[in-house]
Amino acid sequence: MSKRLYDLIGKVMNVPVSQINDNSGPESIESWTSFNGYVLLYELEHEFNVKFTMEEAIDVKTISDIKRHLQNHGVVFND
Amino acid sequence: MPMEPKLSHYINAASTLDTSNLEKKIRIGILGSFTLNGLEEILQVKCAEKKISASIFVSGYNQYNQDILNDKSNLYDFSPDITFLILDTRSILGNFFYTVYSLSVDQRKELIEKKSEEIINLLQIFTKKSKSKLVVTNLSIPTYSPYGICETKAEFGLVEMVINLNSKLVNYAKDNPSVYVYDFNGFVTRFGESNIFDFRQFFFGDIKINLEFLPTFAEDLMGYVKAMMGINKKCIVLDLDNTLWGGIVGEDGFNGIKLGPTAPGNAYVEFQRSILALNQRGIILAINSKNNEDEALEVLRNHPHMILREENFASIRINWNDKVSNMKEIAEELNIGLDSMAFFDDDPVNREYMTLNLPEVLTVNLPSDPALYASTLYYISDFNVLKITDEDIKRKDMYLQEKKRKDFEKDATNLEDFIKQLDVKLKIKKADQFTIPRISQLTLKTNQFNLTTKRYQEEEIRQFSQDGNMLVGCAQVEDKFGDNGITGVFIVKKENTKEWMIDTFLLSCRVMGREIEKGILSHIINKASENKIERLKAQFVPTKKNKPVENFLPDCGFHKEGDYWVYPINSSFKVPDYLGISVE
């Protein structure tokens, strides 16, 4: 499941997946602007069929935050 | 709704887009009252898909007033060809969007008067300062009202206020040829306010068109771009079995095909009705079907529930030949480019074959469920034109006349006799308010018999027509089979007291091969002679498509001098005597 998440983030932020890890976020990925952050949120919602609350969306600082919120919505990361 | 790729697809594709080899270019301005990030990238990619290189200016967030009012703004510096002004109800009404009933009825009326004046003032200023076409959105009509079920009882209530403002915009645009109103409210209605307006995106970043729908919105805007670039589709080519009716007539028989008032036959009736409506508006129809001709024609002629009949089709190919060859024959018969055609076929294999062999044809990805055929047609933005002229409306009759003309030609012994018997009458007309839209339309879309292929918008033609140093006119062609409408255009620059230069000389493919061009040229030569002009200059600018006009100038007695072709006015020009020419 992490791969699916990383692939999507790589696609939206236009960066190689090899440059992404759980600590990545707007601080480390230059293309992670606030607008691309919104694009990512709505594409995540489509990909994983979830709806984030506004609090969750605002709270995203790194990919591990995204994972945590996805898990709260029932997405399972086994890896 | 056909699946649009996600926004990230466009953003990424735009970052690696190479448009350097694209000949067609357009400059697009985007002004808005809310966040429109992403729209630039989508339009760039969509334009590139249509072989257009787009330069795009995006005004700063909510800076549209300043950009329009300031003479020296970056917007005017950029000099767009087309500008989209995208407004929303919340921004325009401000706090009154929420508290409109704190105002009296008179105050509400004043508010709408004031707001519509403000917007129309901006439109007026923009059109004075820029040659760009301007597309302004109307406002989305709110579905929530604090008055609840009494909203529709309120005198000049919130809903009525927005409708009133919208109609003021529409009325303004009707009198201003360079201004168009995009029905944003219609867009919201089509997909639903709760889908288009996502509160979270609004709170995060003042995004008022859900990012998921931004590509769809951009596709609507592309309707204007494609029409402006003259790359709209003029002809719909249809398969028959499982496209115009359900089932296979060769197997299921005349009585077995699904077509009629109940499901699933009514889905095909709906599709046919929608196509007929486009036909009545000027889109030509043709058939490209693998079938036994007799069986298929029997359905076209006699099936009680067929909406489209044989006479609706300007060209029919019902045979067992290859569909690509049929398509080429149809294009040749109708004398239009393959890139002006859209192809509808239920069979994905046929579609793939067409796409591979004739990528210039728009092969529509018809869904497997016929219930979705009509809505697929509604989504296609390629049939748009900037103005629906009388010629568009008459076109379907003109192609039928052309069929009769062709049959007549088959019987004529030689070309000269044929043309003589056609009794061709040529009316030379001035550029005026009635003819200017058609003159512009012809310069935008005529590719074959066109000496210089210069494209001119209505405003440019209007300016030329008011310029004493220009001669702008057009030709209406009639013959015994009917009126072809305005089908020829000339624009001449009076360079000095001795020389005139032909800037544009074109003929619609519909009337090619009848020596009409010589009639038009003789008019220009006569005018030049009346003005004591010594030489008429012209240029042939070759393109991939204008081979039919390649030899026109030397054939008419022009000789080459450097880059130009020159005709000495004192030499005698022979006009075919069977052409009846009159000048208005």
XYZ file of C-alpha atoms in Angstrom:
663
model
C 0.000 0.000 0.000
C 2.963 2.322 0.696
C 4.025 1.876 -2.911
C 0.592 2.995 -4.140
C 0.822 6.038 -1.923
C 4.387 6.869 -2.954
C 3.547 6.427 -6.646
C 0.679 8.874 -6.352
C 2.756 11.428 -4.437
C 5.571 11.047 -6.982
C 3.071 11.659 -9.787
C 1.399 14.683 -8.204
C 4.640 16.311 -7.048
C 6.451 15.253 -10.230
C 9.411 13.753 -8.334
C 11.010 10.267 -8.583
C 9.586 7.843 -6.021
C 13.158 7.095 -4.922
C 13.319 10.590 -3.449
C 10.259 10.029 -1.253
C 10.145 8.596 2.257
C 7.763 8.809 5.187
C 9.451 11.986 6.428
C 9.031 13.775 3.098
C 6.743 16.779 2.984
C 6.544 20.404 1.877
C 9.841 21.059 3.654
C 11.833 18.509 1.661
C 9.989 18.360 -1.674
C 10.268 21.661 -3.496
C 7.228 21.109 -5.720
C 5.021 20.478 -2.655
C 3.455 23.926 -2.771
C 0.219 24.637 -0.927
C -1.685 24.281 -4.218
C -0.050 20.946 -5.061
C -0.929 19.959 -1.493
C -4.634 20.469 -2.350
C -4.211 18.562 -5.612
C -2.620 15.716 -3.658
C -5.455 15.626 -1.128
C -8.185 15.317 -3.697
C -6.260 12.716 -5.698
C -5.616 10.730 -2.487
C -9.347 10.813 -1.769
C -10.035 9.362 -5.201
C -7.272 6.781 -5.076
C -8.200 5.446 -1.621
C -11.904 6.271 -1.711
C -11.845 8.296 1.510
C -12.873 11.809 2.556
C -10.482 13.718 4.783
C -11.825 16.161 7.326
C -10.505 19.683 7.194
C -8.549 19.100 10.417
C -6.803 16.098 8.878
C -5.999 18.013 5.720
C -4.504 20.929 7.635
C -2.513 18.569 9.843
C -0.486 17.051 6.974
C 3.189 17.961 7.414
C 4.791 14.716 6.209
C 3.846 11.551 4.404
C 3.609 9.697 7.693
C 0.773 12.106 8.627
C -1.013 11.116 5.429
C -0.510 7.446 6.285
C -1.901 7.974 9.784
C -5.015 9.702 8.455
C -5.518 7.084 5.766
C -5.274 4.392 8.446
C -7.940 6.220 10.450
C -10.166 5.864 7.397
C -9.522 2.123 7.266
C -6.668 1.977 4.731
C -4.263 -0.765 5.815
C -0.490 -0.409 5.378
C 1.133 -3.807 5.949
C 4.578 -2.854 4.722
C -19.279 12.578 -18.831
C -16.216 11.093 -20.554
C -13.341 10.491 -18.152
C -10.993 13.440 -17.952
C -7.444 12.785 -16.755
C -6.703 14.089 -13.269
C -5.325 17.568 -12.720
C -1.857 16.214 -11.812
C -1.650 14.626 -15.265
C -2.016 18.067 -16.851
C 0.354 19.759 -14.422
C 3.056 17.192 -15.114
C 2.454 17.083 -18.857
C 2.646 20.883 -19.033
C 6.059 20.869 -17.360
C 7.589 18.812 -20.178
C 5.536 20.154 -23.065
C 7.442 20.972 -26.244
C 5.348 23.221 -28.469
C 8.194 24.588 -30.577
C 7.130 22.676 -33.691
C 3.471 23.715 -33.542
C 2.457 26.178 -36.244
C -0.769 27.437 -34.725
C -0.336 29.835 -31.858
C -2.722 31.472 -29.443
C -2.340 33.891 -26.547
C -4.813 33.302 -23.740
C -5.490 35.626 -20.810
C -7.043 34.267 -17.611
C -8.590 36.654 -15.088
C -10.555 35.467 -12.116
C -12.196 36.356 -8.837
C -10.877 33.240 -7.082
C -8.016 30.713 -7.193
C -7.618 29.235 -10.670
C -4.249 27.514 -10.306
C -3.965 24.553 -12.626
C -6.148 26.039 -15.366
C -3.103 27.376 -17.203
C -1.471 23.945 -17.361
C -4.672 22.216 -18.467
C -5.254 24.713 -21.280
C -1.639 24.437 -22.406
C -1.872 20.651 -22.673
C -5.320 20.675 -24.264
C -4.159 23.232 -26.841
C -1.050 21.167 -27.608
C -3.295 18.123 -28.150
C -4.999 20.200 -30.852
C -1.598 21.217 -32.290
C -1.820 24.734 -30.892
C 0.980 26.359 -28.959
C -0.638 28.402 -26.184
C 1.012 31.284 -24.353
C -0.986 31.981 -21.237
C -1.163 34.989 -18.954
C -2.740 34.411 -15.563
C -3.695 37.526 -13.684
C -2.828 37.704 -9.975
C -5.357 36.349 -7.501
C -8.493 38.514 -7.698
C -6.584 41.213 -9.614
C -8.942 41.364 -12.575
C -10.189 44.893 -11.829
C -6.703 46.354 -11.675
C -5.528 44.445 -14.734
C -8.448 45.665 -16.834
C -8.490 49.253 -15.567
C -4.759 49.922 -15.753
C -3.608 50.828 -19.289
C -0.126 49.634 -18.521
C -1.050 46.346 -16.898
C 0.770 43.144 -17.734
C -2.469 41.913 -19.278
C -2.418 44.545 -22.046
C 1.342 44.096 -22.415
C 0.740 40.420 -23.015
C -1.818 41.252 -25.739
C -4.058 38.169 -25.570
C -6.090 36.827 -28.497
C -8.755 35.526 -26.153
C -9.359 36.348 -22.496
C -11.456 34.491 -19.955
C -12.896 36.535 -17.094
C -14.062 34.006 -14.531
C -16.327 35.391 -11.819
C -18.281 33.854 -8.961
C -21.387 34.863 -7.084
C -19.774 35.023 -3.630
C -17.080 37.452 -4.785
C -19.457 39.675 -6.733
C -22.131 39.958 -4.030
C -19.623 40.051 -1.163
C -21.292 39.902 2.258
C -24.696 40.355 0.659
C -24.330 36.821 -0.666
C -25.168 35.807 2.931
C -27.216 38.759 4.156
C -29.126 39.827 1.089
C -32.395 40.049 3.006
C -30.965 42.727 5.279
C -31.644 44.956 2.254
C -35.032 46.246 1.136
C -36.381 45.261 -2.282
C -35.301 48.604 -3.718
C -31.846 48.253 -2.225
C -31.555 44.766 -3.710
C -32.481 46.156 -7.105
C -29.926 48.931 -6.679
C -27.282 46.419 -5.673
C -27.777 44.345 -8.828
C -27.895 47.482 -10.970
C -24.596 48.604 -9.451
C -22.874 45.212 -9.682
C -23.916 44.616 -13.271
C -22.806 48.142 -14.216
C -19.428 47.482 -12.613
C -18.924 44.278 -14.586
C -20.211 45.747 -17.867
C -17.980 48.767 -17.356
C -15.002 46.415 -17.110
C -16.093 44.632 -20.289
C -16.413 47.957 -22.107
C -13.000 49.162 -20.973
C -11.367 45.886 -21.879
C -12.861 45.775 -25.376
C -11.753 49.364 -25.983
C -8.200 48.666 -24.903
C -7.694 45.190 -26.326
C -8.415 43.396 -29.584
C -8.874 40.172 -27.646
C -12.108 38.263 -27.615
C -13.499 38.335 -24.109
C -15.380 35.454 -22.538
C -17.010 36.389 -19.240
C -18.718 33.797 -17.084
C -22.219 34.376 -15.821
C -22.839 33.797 -12.122
C -23.899 30.521 -10.632
C -27.425 30.791 -9.180
C -27.290 29.909 -5.453
C -29.323 26.886 -4.449
C -29.385 27.787 -0.765
C -31.423 30.714 0.486
C -32.025 31.815 4.086
C -35.663 32.197 2.981
C -35.811 28.454 2.351
C -39.031 27.394 0.675
C -40.164 31.031 0.570
C -37.251 32.053 -1.670
C -39.394 31.734 -4.770
C -42.077 33.922 -3.150
C -39.631 36.744 -2.346
C -39.844 39.855 -4.474
C -36.500 40.250 -6.220
C -35.014 37.589 -3.979
C -31.489 36.174 -4.138
C -32.186 33.813 -7.026
C -34.004 36.438 -9.043
C -31.185 38.904 -8.386
C -28.560 36.613 -9.876
C -30.795 35.705 -12.838
C -31.330 39.419 -13.441
C -27.603 40.151 -13.359
C -26.931 37.235 -15.697
C -29.477 38.467 -18.213
C -27.913 41.933 -18.174
C -24.577 40.341 -19.100
C -26.172 38.340 -21.907
C -27.922 41.423 -23.301
C -24.665 43.334 -23.285
C -22.822 40.556 -25.101
C -25.537 40.269 -27.766
C -24.644 43.751 -29.007
C -20.897 43.277 -28.707
C -19.439 40.782 -31.155
C -16.143 40.377 -29.308
C -17.805 39.571 -25.955
C -19.201 36.122 -25.119
C -20.935 34.953 -21.967
C -19.911 31.475 -20.842
C -22.810 29.813 -19.065
C -20.996 28.968 -15.848
C -24.349 28.498 -14.137
C -25.130 25.879 -16.781
C -21.814 24.160 -16.041
C -22.672 24.040 -12.321
C -26.157 22.742 -13.127
C -24.742 20.038 -15.402
C -22.489 18.572 -12.727
C -24.244 19.738 -9.563
C -23.370 22.530 -7.157
C -22.350 20.081 -4.447
C -19.820 18.532 -6.852
C -18.440 21.729 -8.349
C -18.223 23.656 -5.090
C -16.201 21.779 -2.469
C -16.340 23.640 0.838
C -13.015 22.230 2.004
C -11.192 23.447 -1.122
C -12.952 26.789 -0.706
C -11.778 27.105 2.905
C -8.233 25.929 2.133
C -7.464 28.082 -0.817
C -10.507 29.987 -2.144
C -10.881 27.301 -4.794
C -14.408 27.606 -6.179
C -14.227 25.031 -8.924
C -13.455 21.643 -7.402
C -10.056 20.564 -8.732
C -11.634 17.346 -9.942
C -13.811 19.345 -12.364
C -11.217 21.873 -13.461
C -10.237 19.797 -16.556
C -13.923 19.562 -17.526
C -14.333 23.301 -17.090
C -11.215 23.847 -19.236
C -12.691 21.582 -21.919
C -15.679 23.926 -22.105
C -13.341 26.894 -22.490
C -11.549 25.002 -25.267
C -14.806 25.276 -27.221
C -14.024 28.982 -27.685
C -10.343 28.360 -28.453
C -11.105 25.745 -31.106
C -13.767 27.921 -32.714
C -11.439 30.891 -32.710
C -8.640 28.899 -34.336
C -11.064 27.570 -36.946
C -10.314 23.956 -36.033
C -13.902 23.011 -35.343
C -15.458 19.875 -36.819
C -17.896 20.422 -39.673
C -19.062 16.921 -40.426
C -20.291 13.963 -38.359
C -19.683 10.593 -39.958
C -21.814 7.805 -38.535
C -21.778 4.062 -38.459
C -25.263 2.470 -38.545
C -25.615 -0.881 -36.686
C -25.440 -0.366 -32.918
C -24.727 3.320 -33.492
C -27.896 4.779 -35.015
C -29.989 1.777 -34.023
C -29.532 -1.237 -31.754
C -28.671 -4.576 -33.349
C -27.520 -5.513 -36.827
C -30.009 -4.972 -39.627
C -28.379 -7.694 -41.758
C -29.035 -10.266 -39.004
C -31.931 -8.930 -36.956
C -33.866 -7.603 -39.949
C -35.882 -4.420 -40.483
C -38.354 -5.363 -37.740
C -35.738 -6.728 -35.342
C -33.520 -3.689 -34.835
C -33.929 -1.718 -31.624
C -35.267 1.714 -32.445
C -38.432 3.221 -31.044
C -40.222 4.743 -28.095
C -39.165 2.204 -25.441
C -35.778 1.273 -23.975
C -33.265 0.511 -25.358
C -34.531 1.759 -28.756
C -35.329 5.206 -27.348
C -31.638 5.770 -26.507
C -30.894 5.592 -30.242
C -33.847 7.877 -31.008
C -32.451 10.379 -28.499
C -28.998 10.184 -30.088
C -30.472 10.679 -33.569
C -32.525 13.672 -32.392
C -29.409 15.302 -30.962
C -27.540 14.739 -34.213
C -30.446 16.109 -36.249
C -30.337 19.276 -34.138
C -26.650 19.724 -34.999
C -27.471 19.090 -38.666
C -30.112 21.835 -38.559
C -27.457 24.145 -37.164
C -25.050 23.473 -40.029
C -23.096 20.320 -39.169
C -22.979 18.059 -42.234
C -23.818 14.371 -41.810
C -22.448 11.323 -43.579
C -22.674 7.532 -43.255
C -19.741 5.139 -43.211
C -21.119 1.663 -42.602
C -20.330 -1.952 -43.448
C -23.686 -3.258 -44.527
C -25.777 -4.408 -47.437
C -26.767 -1.090 -48.918
C -30.353 -2.110 -49.767
C -31.121 -3.315 -46.253
C -29.653 -0.245 -44.569
C -31.319 2.190 -46.970
C -34.644 0.470 -46.334
C -34.299 1.446 -42.657
C -33.248 5.011 -43.511
C -36.180 5.445 -45.871
C -39.002 3.547 -44.236
C -38.420 2.717 -40.584
C -41.184 4.504 -38.647
C -38.892 5.517 -35.797
C -35.868 6.742 -37.751
C -35.279 10.431 -37.047
C -32.416 10.842 -39.518
C -33.467 10.145 -43.087
C -31.533 9.602 -46.292
C -31.909 13.287 -47.217
C -30.128 14.336 -44.003
C -26.906 12.771 -45.223
C -24.699 14.685 -47.643
C -22.628 11.596 -48.389
C -23.442 7.925 -47.929
C -21.018 5.011 -48.004
C -22.814 1.795 -47.163
C -20.681 -1.038 -48.509
C -18.150 -3.676 -47.478
C -15.140 -1.527 -48.193
C -12.534 -0.540 -45.716
C -13.826 2.250 -43.426
C -10.679 4.322 -43.840
C -11.058 4.317 -47.643
C -14.722 5.204 -47.244
C -13.764 8.085 -44.974
C -11.314 9.462 -47.522
C -13.961 9.196 -50.244
C -16.502 11.042 -48.096
C -13.981 13.836 -47.449
C -13.317 14.072 -51.162
C -16.974 14.035 -52.120
C -17.849 16.753 -49.628
C -14.668 18.630 -50.428
C -13.721 19.112 -46.783
C -10.583 18.127 -44.914
C -10.378 14.913 -42.912
C -9.482 17.106 -39.938
C -12.983 18.618 -40.143
C -14.635 15.269 -39.496
C -15.838 13.490 -36.366
C -16.461 9.741 -36.540
C -18.968 7.809 -34.406
C -18.758 4.022 -34.403
C -19.730 1.604 -31.626
C -16.986 -0.872 -32.551
C -13.701 -0.183 -30.702
C -11.754 -2.080 -33.385
C -13.079 0.227 -36.119
C -12.280 3.222 -33.963
C -8.739 2.051 -33.295
C -8.241 1.413 -37.014
C -9.494 4.900 -37.860
C -7.338 6.556 -35.178
C -4.226 4.735 -36.372
C -4.753 5.495 -40.042
C -6.422 8.882 -39.932
C -5.395 10.535 -36.653
C -6.669 13.882 -37.954
C -10.260 12.585 -37.808
C -11.823 13.051 -34.360
C -12.749 9.467 -33.556
C -15.171 9.688 -30.667
C -14.772 7.207 -27.865
C -18.369 6.054 -27.850
C -19.243 4.284 -24.573
C -20.512 0.705 -24.796
C -23.865 1.709 -23.276
C -26.100 3.434 -25.877
C -27.851 5.246 -23.006
C -24.725 7.416 -22.881
C -24.474 8.182 -26.616
C -26.385 11.481 -26.518
C -24.535 12.777 -23.456
C -21.210 11.862 -25.095
C -22.204 14.043 -28.027
C -23.117 16.918 -25.688
C -19.669 16.864 -24.132
C -17.797 17.376 -27.420
C -16.675 20.990 -27.709
C -15.441 20.619 -31.300
C -18.612 21.655 -33.097
C -18.556 25.216 -31.778
C -18.317 28.240 -34.030
C -17.990 31.819 -32.805
C -21.041 32.843 -34.777
C -23.826 30.845 -36.351
C -24.339 32.524 -39.709
C -27.174 32.166 -42.240
C -24.774 30.047 -44.283
C -24.443 27.587 -41.387
C -28.181 27.164 -41.140
C -28.577 26.749 -44.893
C -25.631 24.380 -45.197
C -27.614 21.158 -45.002
C -29.743 22.283 -47.961
C -26.676 23.408 -49.837
C -25.087 19.981 -49.661
C -28.278 18.421 -50.960
C -28.242 20.900 -53.823
C -24.629 19.899 -54.382
C -25.658 16.265 -54.684
C -28.135 17.246 -57.409
C -25.463 19.371 -59.074
C -23.095 16.383 -59.128
C -25.732 14.192 -60.736
C -26.306 16.958 -63.278
C -22.550 17.171 -63.913
C -22.448 13.456 -64.680
C -24.958 14.051 -67.455
C -23.242 17.135 -68.896
C -20.982 16.505 -71.876
C -18.153 18.786 -70.814
C -17.227 21.113 -67.961
C -17.936 24.314 -69.849
C -21.414 23.148 -70.824
C -22.034 22.063 -67.278
C -21.088 25.458 -65.862
C -23.094 27.244 -68.557
C -26.165 25.208 -67.761
C -25.755 25.832 -64.040
C -26.638 29.462 -64.724
C -24.221 30.777 -62.117
C -24.929 34.229 -60.711
C -22.249 36.024 -58.756
C -23.168 38.924 -56.476
C -20.251 41.009 -55.217
C -21.079 42.497 -51.842
C -19.445 45.024 -49.560
C -18.284 44.194 -46.066
C -21.086 45.432 -43.835
C -22.717 44.408 -40.560
C -24.505 41.540 -42.316
C -21.538 40.112 -44.190
C -18.620 40.762 -41.788
C -19.268 37.729 -39.521
C -19.312 35.419 -42.539
C -16.221 37.059 -44.093
C -14.316 36.484 -40.872
C -15.642 32.927 -40.614
C -14.440 32.149 -44.146
C -10.942 33.522 -43.458
C -10.807 31.413 -40.288
C -11.778 28.129 -41.865
C -10.979 28.138 -45.579
C -7.880 26.075 -46.234
C -7.933 24.900 -49.836
C -8.676 27.729 -52.246
C -6.937 30.361 -50.142
C -3.943 32.318 -51.507
C -2.463 33.492 -48.208
C -4.455 31.654 -45.476
C -4.510 34.764 -43.288
C -6.959 34.361 -40.403
C -8.996 37.385 -39.346
C -11.399 37.868 -36.461
C -14.583 39.896 -36.933
C -13.099 42.999 -35.300
C -10.182 42.984 -37.721
C -12.484 42.697 -40.748
C -14.600 45.520 -39.322
C -11.493 47.696 -38.987
C -10.377 46.876 -42.549
C -13.806 47.741 -43.891
C -13.603 51.191 -42.309
C -10.079 51.783 -43.598
C -10.010 53.875 -46.785
C -6.829 52.109 -47.836
C -8.448 48.710 -47.910
C -10.979 47.094 -50.180
C -12.941 44.330 -48.461
C -15.720 42.384 -50.107
C -17.321 39.054 -50.601
C -19.198 37.076 -53.217
C -22.543 35.363 -52.991
C -23.053 32.559 -55.472
C -26.378 31.294 -56.797
C -27.205 28.807 -59.482
C -30.206 26.928 -60.767
C -30.069 24.524 -57.844
C -30.099 27.168 -55.163
C -28.215 29.737 -53.153
C -24.718 28.832 -51.961
C -24.573 31.950 -49.817
C -21.417 33.979 -49.300
C -18.632 31.725 -50.501
C -15.843 34.047 -51.676
C -13.809 36.760 -49.940
C -11.260 39.311 -51.080
C -9.217 41.831 -49.129
C -7.048 44.253 -51.076
C -4.561 46.746 -49.655
C -4.298 49.994 -51.600
C -0.549 50.333 -51.160
C -0.088 53.550 -53.157
C -1.512 55.361 -56.171
C -0.023 52.836 -58.569
C -0.147 49.490 -56.814
C -2.728 47.427 -54.997
C -1.885 44.249 -53.152
C -4.213 41.264 -52.720
C -4.005 40.437 -49.022
C -6.629 37.695 -49.024
C -8.406 35.863 -51.814
C -10.383 32.772 -50.991
C -13.232 30.623 -52.152
C -15.200 28.124 -50.139
C -14.611 24.579 -51.343
C -18.353 24.393 -51.901
C -18.166 26.476 -55.089
C -14.752 25.529 -56.431
C -14.448 24.519 -60.073
C -17.022 26.926 -61.519
C -14.703 29.768 -62.546
C -16.189 31.947 -59.826
C -12.691 33.011 -58.806
C -12.244 34.653 -62.193
C -15.447 36.617 -61.695
C -14.231 37.895 -58.332
C -10.788 38.737 -59.678
C -12.338 40.642 -62.590
C -14.203 42.785 -60.064
C -10.936 43.648 -58.278
C -9.258 44.431 -61.602
C -12.165 46.685 -62.630
C -11.983 48.545 -59.327
C -8.230 48.966 -59.698
C -8.700 50.221 -63.245
C -11.331 52.768 -62.139
C -8.783 54.060 -59.638
C -6.060 54.343 -62.322
C -3.976 51.673 -60.663
C -1.191 50.220 -62.799
C -0.293 46.980 -61.102
C -2.108 44.446 -58.974
C 0.215 42.398 -56.763
C -0.513 39.096 -55.085
C 1.211 36.379 -53.148
C 0.750 32.638 -53.029
C 1.740 31.332 -49.605
C 1.840 27.532 -49.911
C 0.455 25.412 -47.076
C -0.187 21.698 -46.789
C -3.726 22.249 -48.026
C -3.898 25.062 -50.547
C -2.665 23.210 -53.629
C -5.972 23.891 -55.467
C -5.025 27.586 -55.695
C -1.372 26.987 -56.652
C -1.740 27.847 -60.347
C -4.544 30.367 -60.045
C -2.345 33.477 -60.386
C -0.300 32.385 -63.441
C -3.461 30.978 -65.056
C -5.048 34.423 -64.744
C -2.096 36.204 -66.342
C -0.056 37.206 -63.288
C 3.719 36.998 -63.749
C 6.336 36.411 -61.100
C 8.457 39.317 -59.817
C 10.584 38.248 -56.863
C 8.313 37.053 -54.065
C 5.195 38.459 -55.703
C 2.903 37.801 -58.599
C 2.046 40.893 -60.607
C -0.809 41.678 -62.981
C -0.566 44.770 -65.197
C -4.027 46.360 -65.051
C -3.976 47.518 -68.662
C -3.941 43.939 -69.981
C -7.339 42.545 -70.866
C -8.845 40.017 -68.480
C -11.249 37.502 -69.885
C -14.190 36.694 -67.649
C -16.158 33.600 -68.614
C -19.211 35.019 -70.397
C -21.567 32.534 -68.750
C -20.980 34.065 -65.327
C -23.637 36.615 -64.444
C -21.878 39.193 -62.263
C -23.596 41.971 -60.357
C -22.121 44.427 -57.875
C -24.101 45.715 -54.920
